[in-house]
Structures are given as C-alpha cells and as structure tokens.
PDB file of C-alpha atoms in Angstrom:
ATOM      1  CA  MET A   1     -13.896  45.727 -53.234  1.00  0.00           C
ATOM      2  CA  PRO A   2     -13.140  41.966 -53.177  1.00  0.00           C
ATOM      3  CA  PHE A   3     -15.966  39.688 -52.066  1.00  0.00           C
ATOM      4  CA  ALA A   4     -14.998  38.023 -48.758  1.00  0.00           C
ATOM      5  CA  PRO A   5     -15.574  34.252 -48.883  1.00  0.00           C
ATOM      6  CA  LYS A   6     -17.912  32.712 -46.346  1.00  0.00           C
ATOM      7  CA  VAL A   7     -16.333  30.167 -44.010  1.00  0.00           C
ATOM      8  CA  LEU A   8     -18.767  27.393 -43.108  1.00  0.00           C
ATOM      9  CA  SER A   9     -18.040  24.705 -40.534  1.00  0.00           C
ATOM     10  CA  ASP A  10     -19.674  21.276 -40.470  1.00  0.00           C
ATOM     11  CA  GLU A  11     -21.996  22.568 -37.748  1.00  0.00           C
ATOM     12  CA  ASP A  12     -22.953  25.564 -39.912  1.00  0.00           C
ATOM     13  CA  LEU A  13     -23.755  23.234 -42.816  1.00  0.00           C
ATOM     14  CA  LYS A  14     -25.830  20.847 -40.686  1.00  0.00           C
ATOM     15  CA  ALA A  15     -27.818  23.796 -39.337  1.00  0.00           C
ATOM     16  CA  LEU A  16     -29.030  24.675 -42.848  1.00  0.00           C
ATOM     17  CA  GLY A  17     -31.480  21.772 -42.535  1.00  0.00           C
ATOM     18  CA  LEU A  18     -31.167  19.809 -45.768  1.00  0.00           C
ATOM     19  CA  GLY A  19     -33.479  16.812 -45.376  1.00  0.00           C
ATOM     20  CA  PRO A  20     -33.239  13.365 -47.015  1.00  0.00           C
ATOM     21  CA  LYS A  21     -35.505  14.291 -49.922  1.00  0.00           C
ATOM     22  CA  ASP A  22     -33.590  17.558 -50.518  1.00  0.00           C
ATOM     23  CA  ILE A  23     -30.310  15.633 -50.665  1.00  0.00           C
ATOM     24  CA  VAL A  24     -31.619  12.995 -53.086  1.00  0.00           C
ATOM     25  CA  GLU A  25     -33.222  15.663 -55.250  1.00  0.00           C
ATOM     26  CA  ALA A  26     -30.040  17.762 -55.425  1.00  0.00           C
ATOM     27  CA  ILE A  27     -27.809  14.814 -56.360  1.00  0.00           C
ATOM     28  CA  SER A  28     -30.298  13.434 -58.896  1.00  0.00           C
ATOM     29  CA  LYS A  29     -30.487  16.863 -60.557  1.00  0.00           C
ATOM     30  CA  ALA A  30     -26.685  17.132 -60.728  1.00  0.00           C
ATOM     31  CA  ILE A  31     -26.409  13.704 -62.365  1.00  0.00           C
ATOM     32  CA  ARG A  32     -29.058  14.630 -64.942  1.00  0.00           C
ATOM     33  CA  ASP A  33     -27.364  17.997 -65.515  1.00  0.00           C
ATOM     34  CA  LYS A  34     -24.098  16.184 -66.207  1.00  0.00           C
ATOM     35  CA  ALA A  35     -25.816  13.980 -68.775  1.00  0.00           C
ATOM     36  CA  ALA A  36     -27.307  17.085 -70.427  1.00  0.00           C
ATOM     37  CA  GLY A  37     -23.988  18.946 -70.512  1.00  0.00           C
ATOM     38  CA  ARG A  38     -24.987  21.517 -67.879  1.00  0.00           C
ATOM     39  CA  LEU A  39     -22.452  20.120 -65.402  1.00  0.00           C
ATOM     40  CA  ILE A  40     -18.843  19.315 -66.269  1.00  0.00           C
ATOM     41  CA  THR A  41     -16.792  17.070 -63.993  1.00  0.00           C
ATOM     42  CA  THR A  42     -13.419  15.383 -63.906  1.00  0.00           C
ATOM     43  CA  PRO A  43     -12.855  11.823 -62.642  1.00  0.00           C
ATOM     44  CA  LYS A  44     -11.980  11.497 -58.981  1.00  0.00           C
ATOM     45  CA  SER A  45      -8.224  11.676 -58.281  1.00  0.00           C
ATOM     46  CA  VAL A  46      -6.726   9.400 -55.634  1.00  0.00           C
ATOM     47  CA  ILE A  47      -3.334   9.172 -53.904  1.00  0.00           C
ATOM     48  CA  GLN A  48      -2.443   6.417 -51.435  1.00  0.00           C
ATOM     49  CA  PRO A  49       0.976   7.168 -49.909  1.00  0.00           C
ATOM     50  CA  GLY A  50       1.245   3.647 -48.508  1.00  0.00           C
ATOM     51  CA  ASP A  51       1.071   4.485 -44.806  1.00  0.00           C
ATOM     52  CA  GLY A  52      -2.700   4.058 -44.427  1.00  0.00           C
ATOM     53  CA  ARG A  53      -3.704   7.520 -45.610  1.00  0.00           C
ATOM     54  CA  TYR A  54      -6.096   7.917 -48.543  1.00  0.00           C
ATOM     55  CA  MET A  55      -6.199  11.272 -50.357  1.00  0.00           C
ATOM     56  CA  MET A  56      -8.730  12.271 -52.991  1.00  0.00           C
ATOM     57  CA  SER A  57     -10.004  15.301 -54.876  1.00  0.00           C
ATOM     58  CA  THR A  58     -12.997  16.139 -57.080  1.00  0.00           C
ATOM     59  CA  LEU A  59     -13.704  19.024 -59.449  1.00  0.00           C
ATOM     60  CA  ALA A  60     -16.967  20.120 -61.068  1.00  0.00           C
ATOM     61  CA  THR A  61     -18.411  23.263 -62.629  1.00  0.00           C
ATOM     62  CA  GLY A  62     -22.028  23.835 -63.502  1.00  0.00           C
ATOM     63  CA  GLU A  63     -25.032  26.078 -63.912  1.00  0.00           C
ATOM     64  CA  GLY A  64     -27.782  27.051 -61.485  1.00  0.00           C
ATOM     65  CA  PRO A  65     -25.868  28.320 -59.584  1.00  0.00           C
ATOM     66  CA  ASP A  66     -22.890  28.967 -61.841  1.00  0.00           C
ATOM     67  CA  VAL A  67     -20.203  27.777 -59.453  1.00  0.00           C
ATOM     68  CA  THR A  68     -17.130  25.583 -59.520  1.00  0.00           C
ATOM     69  CA  VAL A  69     -16.688  23.167 -56.616  1.00  0.00           C
ATOM     70  CA  VAL A  70     -13.278  21.776 -55.656  1.00  0.00           C
ATOM     71  CA  LYS A  71     -12.945  19.224 -52.844  1.00  0.00           C
ATOM     72  CA  ALA A  72      -9.772  17.827 -51.289  1.00  0.00           C
ATOM     73  CA  VAL A  73     -10.123  15.197 -48.545  1.00  0.00           C
ATOM     74  CA  THR A  74      -7.775  12.892 -46.680  1.00  0.00           C
ATOM     75  CA  VAL A  75      -8.837   9.774 -44.778  1.00  0.00           C
ATOM     76  CA  CYS A  76      -6.396   9.316 -41.877  1.00  0.00           C
ATOM     77  CA  PRO A  77      -6.990   6.079 -39.934  1.00  0.00           C
ATOM     78  CA  ASP A  78      -4.822   7.247 -37.011  1.00  0.00           C
ATOM     79  CA  ASN A  79      -6.709  10.497 -36.487  1.00  0.00           C
ATOM     80  CA  PRO A  80      -9.228   9.236 -33.881  1.00  0.00           C
ATOM     81  CA  ALA A  81      -6.283   8.440 -31.578  1.00  0.00           C
ATOM     82  CA  ARG A  82      -5.242  12.073 -31.995  1.00  0.00           C
ATOM     83  CA  GLY A  83      -8.693  13.317 -31.107  1.00  0.00           C
ATOM     84  CA  LEU A  84      -9.383  14.266 -34.722  1.00  0.00           C
ATOM     85  CA  PRO A  85     -12.016  13.008 -37.215  1.00  0.00           C
ATOM     86  CA  SER A  86     -10.816  10.320 -39.606  1.00  0.00           C
ATOM     87  CA  ILE A  87     -12.072  12.303 -42.618  1.00  0.00           C
ATOM     88  CA  THR A  88     -10.633  15.810 -42.922  1.00  0.00           C
ATOM     89  CA  GLY A  89     -10.497  18.289 -45.761  1.00  0.00           C
ATOM     90  CA  ALA A  90     -12.062  21.337 -47.333  1.00  0.00           C
ATOM     91  CA  ILE A  91     -14.356  22.373 -50.149  1.00  0.00           C
ATOM     92  CA  MET A  92     -13.964  25.576 -52.155  1.00  0.00           C
ATOM     93  CA  VAL A  93     -16.937  27.131 -53.924  1.00  0.00           C
ATOM     94  CA  LEU A  94     -15.755  29.447 -56.712  1.00  0.00           C
ATOM     95  CA  ASP A  95     -17.614  31.757 -59.065  1.00  0.00           C
ATOM     96  CA  ALA A  96     -17.627  29.767 -62.318  1.00  0.00           C
ATOM     97  CA  HIS A  97     -17.068  32.888 -64.455  1.00  0.00           C
ATOM     98  CA  THR A  98     -14.545  34.895 -62.437  1.00  0.00           C
ATOM     99  CA  GLY A  99     -12.835  32.212 -60.330  1.00  0.00           C
ATOM    100  CA  GLU A 100     -13.550  34.284 -57.225  1.00  0.00           C
ATOM    101  CA  CYS A 101     -13.607  32.230 -54.016  1.00  0.00           C
ATOM    102  CA  LEU A 102     -17.129  32.493 -52.626  1.00  0.00           C
ATOM    103  CA  ALA A 103     -16.994  29.996 -49.765  1.00  0.00           C
ATOM    104  CA  LEU A 104     -14.760  27.620 -47.837  1.00  0.00           C
ATOM    105  CA  MET A 105     -16.602  24.659 -46.325  1.00  0.00           C
ATOM    106  CA  ASP A 106     -15.587  21.846 -44.011  1.00  0.00           C
ATOM    107  CA  ALA A 107     -15.643  18.591 -45.975  1.00  0.00           C
ATOM    108  CA  GLU A 108     -16.393  15.914 -43.363  1.00  0.00           C
ATOM    109  CA  TRP A 109     -20.168  16.324 -43.151  1.00  0.00           C
ATOM    110  CA  ILE A 110     -20.695  16.911 -46.882  1.00  0.00           C
ATOM    111  CA  THR A 111     -18.557  13.859 -47.721  1.00  0.00           C
ATOM    112  CA  GLY A 112     -20.605  11.621 -45.436  1.00  0.00           C
ATOM    113  CA  VAL A 113     -23.937  12.994 -46.604  1.00  0.00           C
ATOM    114  CA  ARG A 114     -23.087  13.000 -50.303  1.00  0.00           C
ATOM    115  CA  THR A 115     -21.970   9.366 -50.100  1.00  0.00           C
ATOM    116  CA  ALA A 116     -25.210   8.381 -48.405  1.00  0.00           C
ATOM    117  CA  GLY A 117     -27.068  10.559 -50.916  1.00  0.00           C
ATOM    118  CA  LEU A 118     -25.498   8.750 -53.870  1.00  0.00           C
ATOM    119  CA  SER A 119     -26.521   5.465 -52.222  1.00  0.00           C
ATOM    120  CA  ALA A 120     -30.078   6.728 -51.832  1.00  0.00           C
ATOM    121  CA  VAL A 121     -30.260   7.852 -55.469  1.00  0.00           C
ATOM    122  CA  ALA A 122     -29.235   4.350 -56.568  1.00  0.00           C
ATOM    123  CA  ALA A 123     -31.484   2.662 -54.010  1.00  0.00           C
ATOM    124  CA  GLY A 124     -34.546   4.420 -55.415  1.00  0.00           C
ATOM    125  CA  PRO A 125     -34.800   2.025 -58.382  1.00  0.00           C
ATOM    126  CA  LEU A 126     -32.722  -0.822 -56.883  1.00  0.00           C
ATOM    127  CA  ALA A 127     -34.002  -1.370 -53.327  1.00  0.00           C
ATOM    128  CA  ASP A 128     -37.306  -2.739 -52.087  1.00  0.00           C
ATOM    129  CA  PRO A 129     -39.367   0.373 -51.229  1.00  0.00           C
ATOM    130  CA  GLN A 130     -40.701  -1.541 -48.213  1.00  0.00           C
ATOM    131  CA  SER A 131     -37.226  -2.325 -46.841  1.00  0.00           C
ATOM    132  CA  LYS A 132     -37.399  -2.896 -43.087  1.00  0.00           C
ATOM    133  CA  VAL A 133     -34.039  -4.460 -42.156  1.00  0.00           C
ATOM    134  CA  MET A 134     -30.817  -2.548 -42.857  1.00  0.00           C
ATOM    135  CA  SER A 135     -27.407  -3.978 -41.961  1.00  0.00           C
ATOM    136  CA  PHE A 136     -24.086  -2.241 -41.500  1.00  0.00           C
ATOM    137  CA  VAL A 137     -20.654  -3.823 -41.883  1.00  0.00           C
ATOM    138  CA  GLY A 138     -18.477  -1.081 -40.490  1.00  0.00           C
ATOM    139  CA  CYS A 139     -20.125   1.265 -38.002  1.00  0.00           C
ATOM    140  CA  GLY A 140     -18.324   4.588 -38.421  1.00  0.00           C
ATOM    141  CA  VAL A 141     -19.138   7.892 -40.114  1.00  0.00           C
ATOM    142  CA  GLN A 142     -20.576   6.389 -43.286  1.00  0.00           C
ATOM    143  CA  ALA A 143     -22.818   4.001 -41.351  1.00  0.00           C
ATOM    144  CA  ARG A 144     -24.252   6.882 -39.344  1.00  0.00           C
ATOM    145  CA  SER A 145     -24.740   9.039 -42.444  1.00  0.00           C
ATOM    146  CA  HIS A 146     -26.519   6.216 -44.264  1.00  0.00           C
ATOM    147  CA  LEU A 147     -28.733   5.393 -41.304  1.00  0.00           C
ATOM    148  CA  GLU A 148     -29.786   9.015 -40.833  1.00  0.00           C
ATOM    149  CA  LEU A 149     -30.677   9.408 -44.510  1.00  0.00           C
ATOM    150  CA  PHE A 150     -32.293   6.018 -45.141  1.00  0.00           C
ATOM    151  CA  ALA A 151     -34.398   6.174 -41.981  1.00  0.00           C
ATOM    152  CA  GLY A 152     -36.128   9.157 -43.552  1.00  0.00           C
ATOM    153  CA  LEU A 153     -36.754   7.341 -46.837  1.00  0.00           C
ATOM    154  CA  TYR A 154     -37.653   3.729 -45.938  1.00  0.00           C
ATOM    155  CA  PRO A 155     -39.966   2.129 -43.335  1.00  0.00           C
ATOM    156  CA  LEU A 156     -37.044   0.665 -41.385  1.00  0.00           C
ATOM    157  CA  LYS A 157     -37.777  -1.353 -38.263  1.00  0.00           C
ATOM    158  CA  GLU A 158     -34.434  -2.963 -37.439  1.00  0.00           C
ATOM    159  CA  ILE A 159     -30.737  -2.450 -38.032  1.00  0.00           C
ATOM    160  CA  ARG A 160     -27.984  -5.029 -37.657  1.00  0.00           C
ATOM    161  CA  LEU A 161     -24.390  -4.119 -36.907  1.00  0.00           C
ATOM    162  CA  SER A 162     -21.052  -5.803 -37.507  1.00  0.00           C
ATOM    163  CA  GLY A 163     -17.924  -3.856 -36.668  1.00  0.00           C
ATOM    164  CA  ARG A 164     -14.697  -3.794 -34.688  1.00  0.00           C
ATOM    165  CA  GLY A 165     -14.765  -0.486 -32.830  1.00  0.00           C
ATOM    166  CA  GLN A 166     -16.994  -0.668 -29.750  1.00  0.00           C
ATOM    167  CA  ALA A 167     -17.377   3.107 -29.529  1.00  0.00           C
ATOM    168  CA  ASN A 168     -18.710   3.236 -33.098  1.00  0.00           C
ATOM    169  CA  ILE A 169     -21.027   0.275 -32.482  1.00  0.00           C
ATOM    170  CA  ASP A 170     -22.417   1.925 -29.361  1.00  0.00           C
ATOM    171  CA  ALA A 171     -22.913   5.245 -31.172  1.00  0.00           C
ATOM    172  CA  LEU A 172     -24.757   3.590 -34.057  1.00  0.00           C
ATOM    173  CA  CYS A 173     -26.964   1.597 -31.674  1.00  0.00           C
ATOM    174  CA  GLU A 174     -27.812   4.752 -29.749  1.00  0.00           C
ATOM    175  CA  MET A 175     -28.617   6.583 -32.978  1.00  0.00           C
ATOM    176  CA  ALA A 176     -30.879   3.760 -34.177  1.00  0.00           C
ATOM    177  CA  GLU A 177     -32.736   3.580 -30.886  1.00  0.00           C
ATOM    178  CA  GLY A 178     -33.194   7.349 -30.981  1.00  0.00           C
ATOM    179  CA  LEU A 179     -34.903   6.856 -34.347  1.00  0.00           C
ATOM    180  CA  GLY A 180     -37.240   4.246 -32.842  1.00  0.00           C
ATOM    181  CA  LEU A 181     -35.453   1.274 -34.428  1.00  0.00           C
ATOM    182  CA  THR A 182     -34.317  -2.020 -32.945  1.00  0.00           C
ATOM    183  CA  ALA A 183     -30.538  -2.449 -33.049  1.00  0.00           C
ATOM    184  CA  LYS A 184     -28.935  -5.905 -33.031  1.00  0.00           C
ATOM    185  CA  VAL A 185     -25.174  -6.459 -32.826  1.00  0.00           C
ATOM    186  CA  CYS A 186     -24.196  -9.495 -34.917  1.00  0.00           C
ATOM    187  CA  GLU A 187     -21.711 -12.068 -33.703  1.00  0.00           C
ATOM    188  CA  THR A 188     -20.472 -12.614 -37.272  1.00  0.00           C
ATOM    189  CA  PRO A 189     -20.638 -10.585 -40.505  1.00  0.00           C
ATOM    190  CA  ASP A 190     -22.614 -13.437 -42.096  1.00  0.00           C
ATOM    191  CA  GLN A 191     -25.480 -12.710 -39.699  1.00  0.00           C
ATOM    192  CA  ALA A 192     -25.568  -9.121 -40.948  1.00  0.00           C
ATOM    193  CA  LEU A 193     -26.075 -10.257 -44.540  1.00  0.00           C
ATOM    194  CA  ASP A 194     -28.587 -13.030 -43.896  1.00  0.00           C
ATOM    195  CA  GLY A 195     -32.139 -11.763 -44.454  1.00  0.00           C
ATOM    196  CA  ALA A 196     -31.297  -8.051 -44.691  1.00  0.00           C
ATOM    197  CA  ASP A 197     -33.105  -5.865 -47.227  1.00  0.00           C
ATOM    198  CA  ILE A 198     -30.246  -3.367 -47.521  1.00  0.00           C
ATOM    199  CA  VAL A 199     -26.592  -3.925 -46.536  1.00  0.00           C
ATOM    200  CA  VAL A 200     -24.060  -1.085 -46.303  1.00  0.00           C
ATOM    201  CA  SER A 201     -20.368  -1.985 -46.182  1.00  0.00           C
ATOM    202  CA  SER A 202     -18.160   0.909 -45.122  1.00  0.00           C
ATOM    203  CA  ILE A 203     -15.016  -0.449 -43.524  1.00  0.00           C
ATOM    204  CA  THR A 204     -11.859   1.643 -43.794  1.00  0.00           C
ATOM    205  CA  ILE A 205     -10.776   1.819 -47.414  1.00  0.00           C
ATOM    206  CA  THR A 206      -7.185   1.059 -46.369  1.00  0.00           C
ATOM    207  CA  TYR A 207      -8.241  -2.339 -44.932  1.00  0.00           C
ATOM    208  CA  SER A 208      -5.654  -4.956 -45.898  1.00  0.00           C
ATOM    209  CA  GLY A 209      -7.075  -8.108 -44.308  1.00  0.00           C
ATOM    210  CA  ALA A 210      -8.661 -11.069 -46.060  1.00  0.00           C
ATOM    211  CA  PRO A 211     -12.119 -10.485 -47.617  1.00  0.00           C
ATOM    212  CA  PHE A 212     -14.897 -11.949 -45.494  1.00  0.00           C
ATOM    213  CA  LEU A 213     -18.289 -10.978 -46.991  1.00  0.00           C
ATOM    214  CA  ASP A 214     -20.007 -13.575 -49.194  1.00  0.00           C
ATOM    215  CA  ALA A 215     -22.455 -12.103 -51.717  1.00  0.00           C
ATOM    216  CA  ARG A 216     -24.147 -15.518 -51.966  1.00  0.00           C
ATOM    217  CA  LEU A 217     -25.675 -14.883 -48.528  1.00  0.00           C
ATOM    218  CA  MET A 218     -27.730 -11.948 -49.802  1.00  0.00           C
ATOM    219  CA  LYS A 219     -31.412 -12.744 -50.136  1.00  0.00           C
ATOM    220  CA  PRO A 220     -33.262 -12.318 -53.466  1.00  0.00           C
ATOM    221  CA  GLY A 221     -34.005  -8.683 -54.204  1.00  0.00           C
ATOM    222  CA  ALA A 222     -31.692  -7.366 -51.468  1.00  0.00           C
ATOM    223  CA  LEU A 223     -29.357  -4.441 -52.179  1.00  0.00           C
ATOM    224  CA  ALA A 224     -25.691  -4.256 -51.179  1.00  0.00           C
ATOM    225  CA  ILE A 225     -24.341  -0.704 -50.980  1.00  0.00           C
ATOM    226  CA  VAL A 226     -20.561  -0.974 -51.269  1.00  0.00           C
ATOM    227  CA  THR A 227     -18.782   2.257 -50.289  1.00  0.00           C
ATOM    228  CA  ASP A 228     -15.361   0.795 -49.438  1.00  0.00           C
ATOM    229  CA  ALA A 229     -13.951  -0.263 -52.836  1.00  0.00           C
ATOM    230  CA  ALA A 230     -15.259  -3.785 -52.075  1.00  0.00           C
ATOM    231  CA  LYS A 231     -12.360  -4.391 -49.669  1.00  0.00           C
ATOM    232  CA  PRO A 232     -14.341  -6.744 -47.369  1.00  0.00           C
ATOM    233  CA  TRP A 233     -16.129  -8.654 -50.160  1.00  0.00           C
ATOM    234  CA  MET A 234     -14.998 -11.966 -51.624  1.00  0.00           C
ATOM    235  CA  ARG A 235     -14.946 -11.036 -55.275  1.00  0.00           C
ATOM    236  CA  GLU A 236     -15.257 -14.624 -56.418  1.00  0.00           C
ATOM    237  CA  THR A 237     -18.833 -14.494 -55.065  1.00  0.00           C
ATOM    238  CA  PHE A 238     -19.855 -11.416 -57.102  1.00  0.00           C
ATOM    239  CA  ASP A 239     -21.588 -13.636 -59.654  1.00  0.00           C
ATOM    240  CA  ALA A 240     -24.366 -13.838 -57.052  1.00  0.00           C
ATOM    241  CA  PHE A 241     -25.224 -10.198 -57.839  1.00  0.00           C
ATOM    242  CA  GLU A 242     -27.696 -10.259 -60.697  1.00  0.00           C
ATOM    243  CA  THR A 243     -27.444  -6.491 -61.187  1.00  0.00           C
ATOM    244  CA  VAL A 244     -24.411  -4.277 -60.502  1.00  0.00           C
ATOM    245  CA  VAL A 245     -24.525  -0.487 -60.784  1.00  0.00           C
ATOM    246  CA  VAL A 246     -21.539   1.868 -60.359  1.00  0.00           C
ATOM    247  CA  ASP A 247     -21.546   5.626 -59.943  1.00  0.00           C
ATOM    248  CA  ASP A 248     -19.561   6.397 -63.110  1.00  0.00           C
ATOM    249  CA  ARG A 249     -18.758   3.717 -65.678  1.00  0.00           C
ATOM    250  CA  GLU A 250     -15.828   5.565 -67.282  1.00  0.00           C
ATOM    251  CA  GLN A 251     -14.256   6.437 -63.933  1.00  0.00           C
ATOM    252  CA  GLU A 252     -14.583   2.870 -62.675  1.00  0.00           C
ATOM    253  CA  GLU A 253     -13.186   1.284 -65.815  1.00  0.00           C
ATOM    254  CA  ASN A 254     -10.102   3.526 -65.568  1.00  0.00           C
ATOM    255  CA  MET A 255      -9.358   2.763 -61.924  1.00  0.00           C
ATOM    256  CA  PRO A 256      -6.199   0.668 -61.389  1.00  0.00           C
ATOM    257  CA  ASP A 257      -8.223  -1.889 -59.402  1.00  0.00           C
ATOM    258  CA  PRO A 258     -11.852  -1.900 -60.623  1.00  0.00           C
ATOM    259  CA  VAL A 259     -14.276  -3.185 -58.000  1.00  0.00           C
ATOM    260  CA  VAL A 260     -16.088  -5.296 -60.579  1.00  0.00           C
ATOM    261  CA  PRO A 261     -15.261  -6.500 -64.125  1.00  0.00           C
ATOM    262  CA  PRO A 262     -16.564  -4.009 -66.730  1.00  0.00           C
ATOM    263  CA  ALA A 263     -18.707  -6.730 -68.323  1.00  0.00           C
ATOM    264  CA  GLN A 264     -20.669  -7.120 -65.090  1.00  0.00           C
ATOM    265  CA  ILE A 265     -21.675  -3.439 -64.888  1.00  0.00           C
ATOM    266  CA  ALA A 266     -25.336  -3.103 -65.828  1.00  0.00           C
ATOM    267  CA  ALA A 267     -25.412   0.694 -65.600  1.00  0.00           C
ATOM    268  CA  ASP A 268     -23.955   3.720 -63.907  1.00  0.00           C
ATOM    269  CA  LEU A 269     -26.013   6.353 -62.121  1.00  0.00           C
ATOM    270  CA  THR A 270     -26.548   8.477 -65.230  1.00  0.00           C
ATOM    271  CA  GLU A 271     -27.787   5.483 -67.199  1.00  0.00           C
ATOM    272  CA  LEU A 272     -29.890   4.285 -64.266  1.00  0.00           C
ATOM    273  CA  LEU A 273     -31.712   7.623 -63.975  1.00  0.00           C
ATOM    274  CA  ASP A 274     -31.929   8.269 -67.701  1.00  0.00           C
ATOM    275  CA  LYS A 275     -32.899   4.881 -69.116  1.00  0.00           C
ATOM    276  CA  GLY A 276     -33.586   2.649 -66.137  1.00  0.00           C
ATOM    277  CA  ILE A 277     -32.815  -1.070 -66.083  1.00  0.00           C
ATOM    278  CA  THR A 278     -34.836  -4.251 -65.872  1.00  0.00           C
ATOM    279  CA  LEU A 279     -34.368  -5.990 -62.542  1.00  0.00           C
ATOM    280  CA  GLY A 280     -34.553  -9.713 -61.934  1.00  0.00           C
ATOM    281  CA  GLN A 281     -35.228 -11.436 -58.638  1.00  0.00           C
ATOM    282  CA  GLY A 282     -31.594 -11.786 -57.582  1.00  0.00           C
ATOM    283  CA  PRO A 283     -29.607  -9.547 -55.227  1.00  0.00           C
ATOM    284  CA  ARG A 284     -28.292  -6.223 -56.505  1.00  0.00           C
ATOM    285  CA  ALA A 285     -25.239  -4.124 -55.715  1.00  0.00           C
ATOM    286  CA  PHE A 286     -24.324  -0.455 -55.944  1.00  0.00           C
ATOM    287  CA  MET A 287     -20.518  -0.219 -55.912  1.00  0.00           C
ATOM    288  CA  PHE A 288     -19.053   3.238 -55.958  1.00  0.00           C
ATOM    289  CA  ARG A 289     -16.130   5.472 -55.103  1.00  0.00           C
ATOM    290  CA  GLY A 290     -17.792   8.890 -55.090  1.00  0.00           C
ATOM    291  CA  ILE A 291     -18.165  11.311 -57.965  1.00  0.00           C
ATOM    292  CA  ALA A 292     -17.697  15.028 -58.354  1.00  0.00           C
ATOM    293  CA  ALA A 293     -21.387  15.512 -59.192  1.00  0.00           C
ATOM    294  CA  GLY A 294     -22.339  14.543 -55.631  1.00  0.00           C
ATOM    295  CA  ASP A 295     -19.942  17.033 -54.047  1.00  0.00           C
ATOM    296  CA  TYR A 296     -21.064  19.757 -56.454  1.00  0.00           C
ATOM    297  CA  ALA A 297     -24.742  19.064 -55.802  1.00  0.00           C
ATOM    298  CA  LEU A 298     -24.562  19.505 -52.046  1.00  0.00           C
ATOM    299  CA  ALA A 299     -21.967  22.278 -51.906  1.00  0.00           C
ATOM    300  CA  ALA A 300     -23.904  24.353 -54.449  1.00  0.00           C
ATOM    301  CA  ARG A 301     -27.242  23.709 -52.715  1.00  0.00           C
ATOM    302  CA  LEU A 302     -25.781  24.609 -49.317  1.00  0.00           C
ATOM    303  CA  TRP A 303     -24.112  27.710 -50.744  1.00  0.00           C
ATOM    304  CA  MET A 304     -27.487  28.977 -51.941  1.00  0.00           C
ATOM    305  CA  ALA A 305     -29.255  27.861 -48.746  1.00  0.00           C
ATOM    306  CA  CYS A 306     -26.951  30.028 -46.628  1.00  0.00           C
ATOM    307  CA  GLY A 307     -27.809  33.074 -48.692  1.00  0.00           C
ATOM    308  CA  GLY A 308     -25.013  32.705 -51.188  1.00  0.00           C
ATOM    309  CA  ARG A 309     -24.656  35.261 -53.919  1.00  0.00           C
ATOM    310  CA  PRO A 310     -26.121  34.019 -57.236  1.00  0.00           C
ATOM    311  CA  SER A 311     -23.575  34.136 -60.031  1.00  0.00           C
TER     312      SER A 311
END
C-alpha cells in the first residue's frame, strides 16, 4: 500500500519547536556532511521573469535521514496587496532510495529560518560574541526571522530599523519589545550602520533603485549580513570589508552578477567551518544567496521531528 505523504503547513512546522541552537546545529552538520561527501547538492537555480517576480529552486540528497529535498519558491512583491505572503512555495521530502514522496511542506517559514540559520552559522566565527546592537535595513520576513534567531544567540540590547513599509517597521518594533529589547527607528540608513555590531540587509531582491549603503560606515569588527544580493550596497565601498565570506564559492562565482569579485572572497561556509580564517580588526561581511544544504538541513530535521519514517 503506498505511503501517504504528510502535509505540513508553516504553523505545523513552527509547532515542532526547533530552537536557535537546533537550527544552527542542523545547518552546520549539513555543510560538514556536504564537505565529507555525505550530502550532494546542486547550485541554486534562479529565474527572474522581469516583472518583479523572483523564482528559485534547490535540490539536495543526503544521509541521516536518507532523504532528497526539493524546494521551489517564488518571491512575489505584489502579493501583500493581494493578502498573500510575499514568499510562497513548497518543499518535497522524498525517500532518497525509492523516490517516494514522504512529505509536502510549506516553504515560507523554512526559507526565512534557513536564511537566518545560515547567517548565524557564519556569524559564529565572524561576529563579536558580545554583540549588543543589531540593525536592520529592510524590516520584512527576513528581518523578523533574523531577530528571532539572533536574540537567542547573542546578548542583544538594542535594534535599529531602517525600512519603507510602516506595517513591517511596526511589527519588527513590537517583536523586539516583546523580546525585551529597545527598538529605534532610524531617520536614515546611515544611522543604522553607524556603531552597530551586526547589520542585516534584506530589502526586496528585485529592488532597482540606486544603492545607498556605504560599507565604510561599518565600525571595526562589525558584521554585515547581506541577504539581498547586495542590491542596496554601494559596491565601490566593498574594499572597506576586510573579510568577505559567501555561502558557496563555486555557486557565487558562476552567478551572472556576483555580489563580490572572486578575489575578495576569503572563504565560503564549508571552508569557514572546516579550516577557519584569520580575522583582522576591520568590518566583515557574509554575502549569500541561499544554498541547498540549508533547505535540506531543516526539512530533514523537521521531517524526523514530526515522527517521519526513517529511510
């Protein structure tokens, strides 16, 4: 008799209770498994139809559990006006040996959490462990996901916000205050960068305006987490970053518009976890697009957490 796949909504996935340390541990393990050949992934695929939508897919297969994870997601900037989330899509969990579909999962929550999780994995060696001030340029889903995760990992006291959507700004302020943090709305993006320990930029990836963030404003030792293909950053200021890490060197070098020149990449996540890097006193940056290992890590962990059938 065929095995009926489980259907898991975002609310079902949240209810499984993965905490910040669980998320970082799962993603770190997947990255190390990839380096050891226990996880096989393909580079992220991207389609931009030209009307503001951004479509992407990832594919990975691994051991422990032996599952294949396929994710397809579309970012639709007009969705909020339709009463829909801006990030929509689905994740399939398949038996790696038979191809049998074991689960169908909503992709919005996992996408937000895995992005923040990748940031946290990089921040472990790159950020000041005593970081107290975290700034957000862009205050939507990714800002909220990063705040929720990082508040459980760092002794944050204050967040600073710079964004355009008042509803998102209000939601992020309310979330921060619920976590016992002070929230300050900045009059200019420059104020968000000045003096912050960690800066997360997460504006819409289809942003077509002029870049406005100056890396030279980052204080020594601060970490910029760049989730938006560096759309808001003035690339001529990237020399201010003493250390730049990407999620996957090969994937980044083969993108049609790399976020940073290959020569400036100090390491990718695999190299960072495997070999480590020597850090100077200057500001650092983690610039990334998302990798299949992150989606695999969380989907596989959640599949097992909900009582999934071991392969």
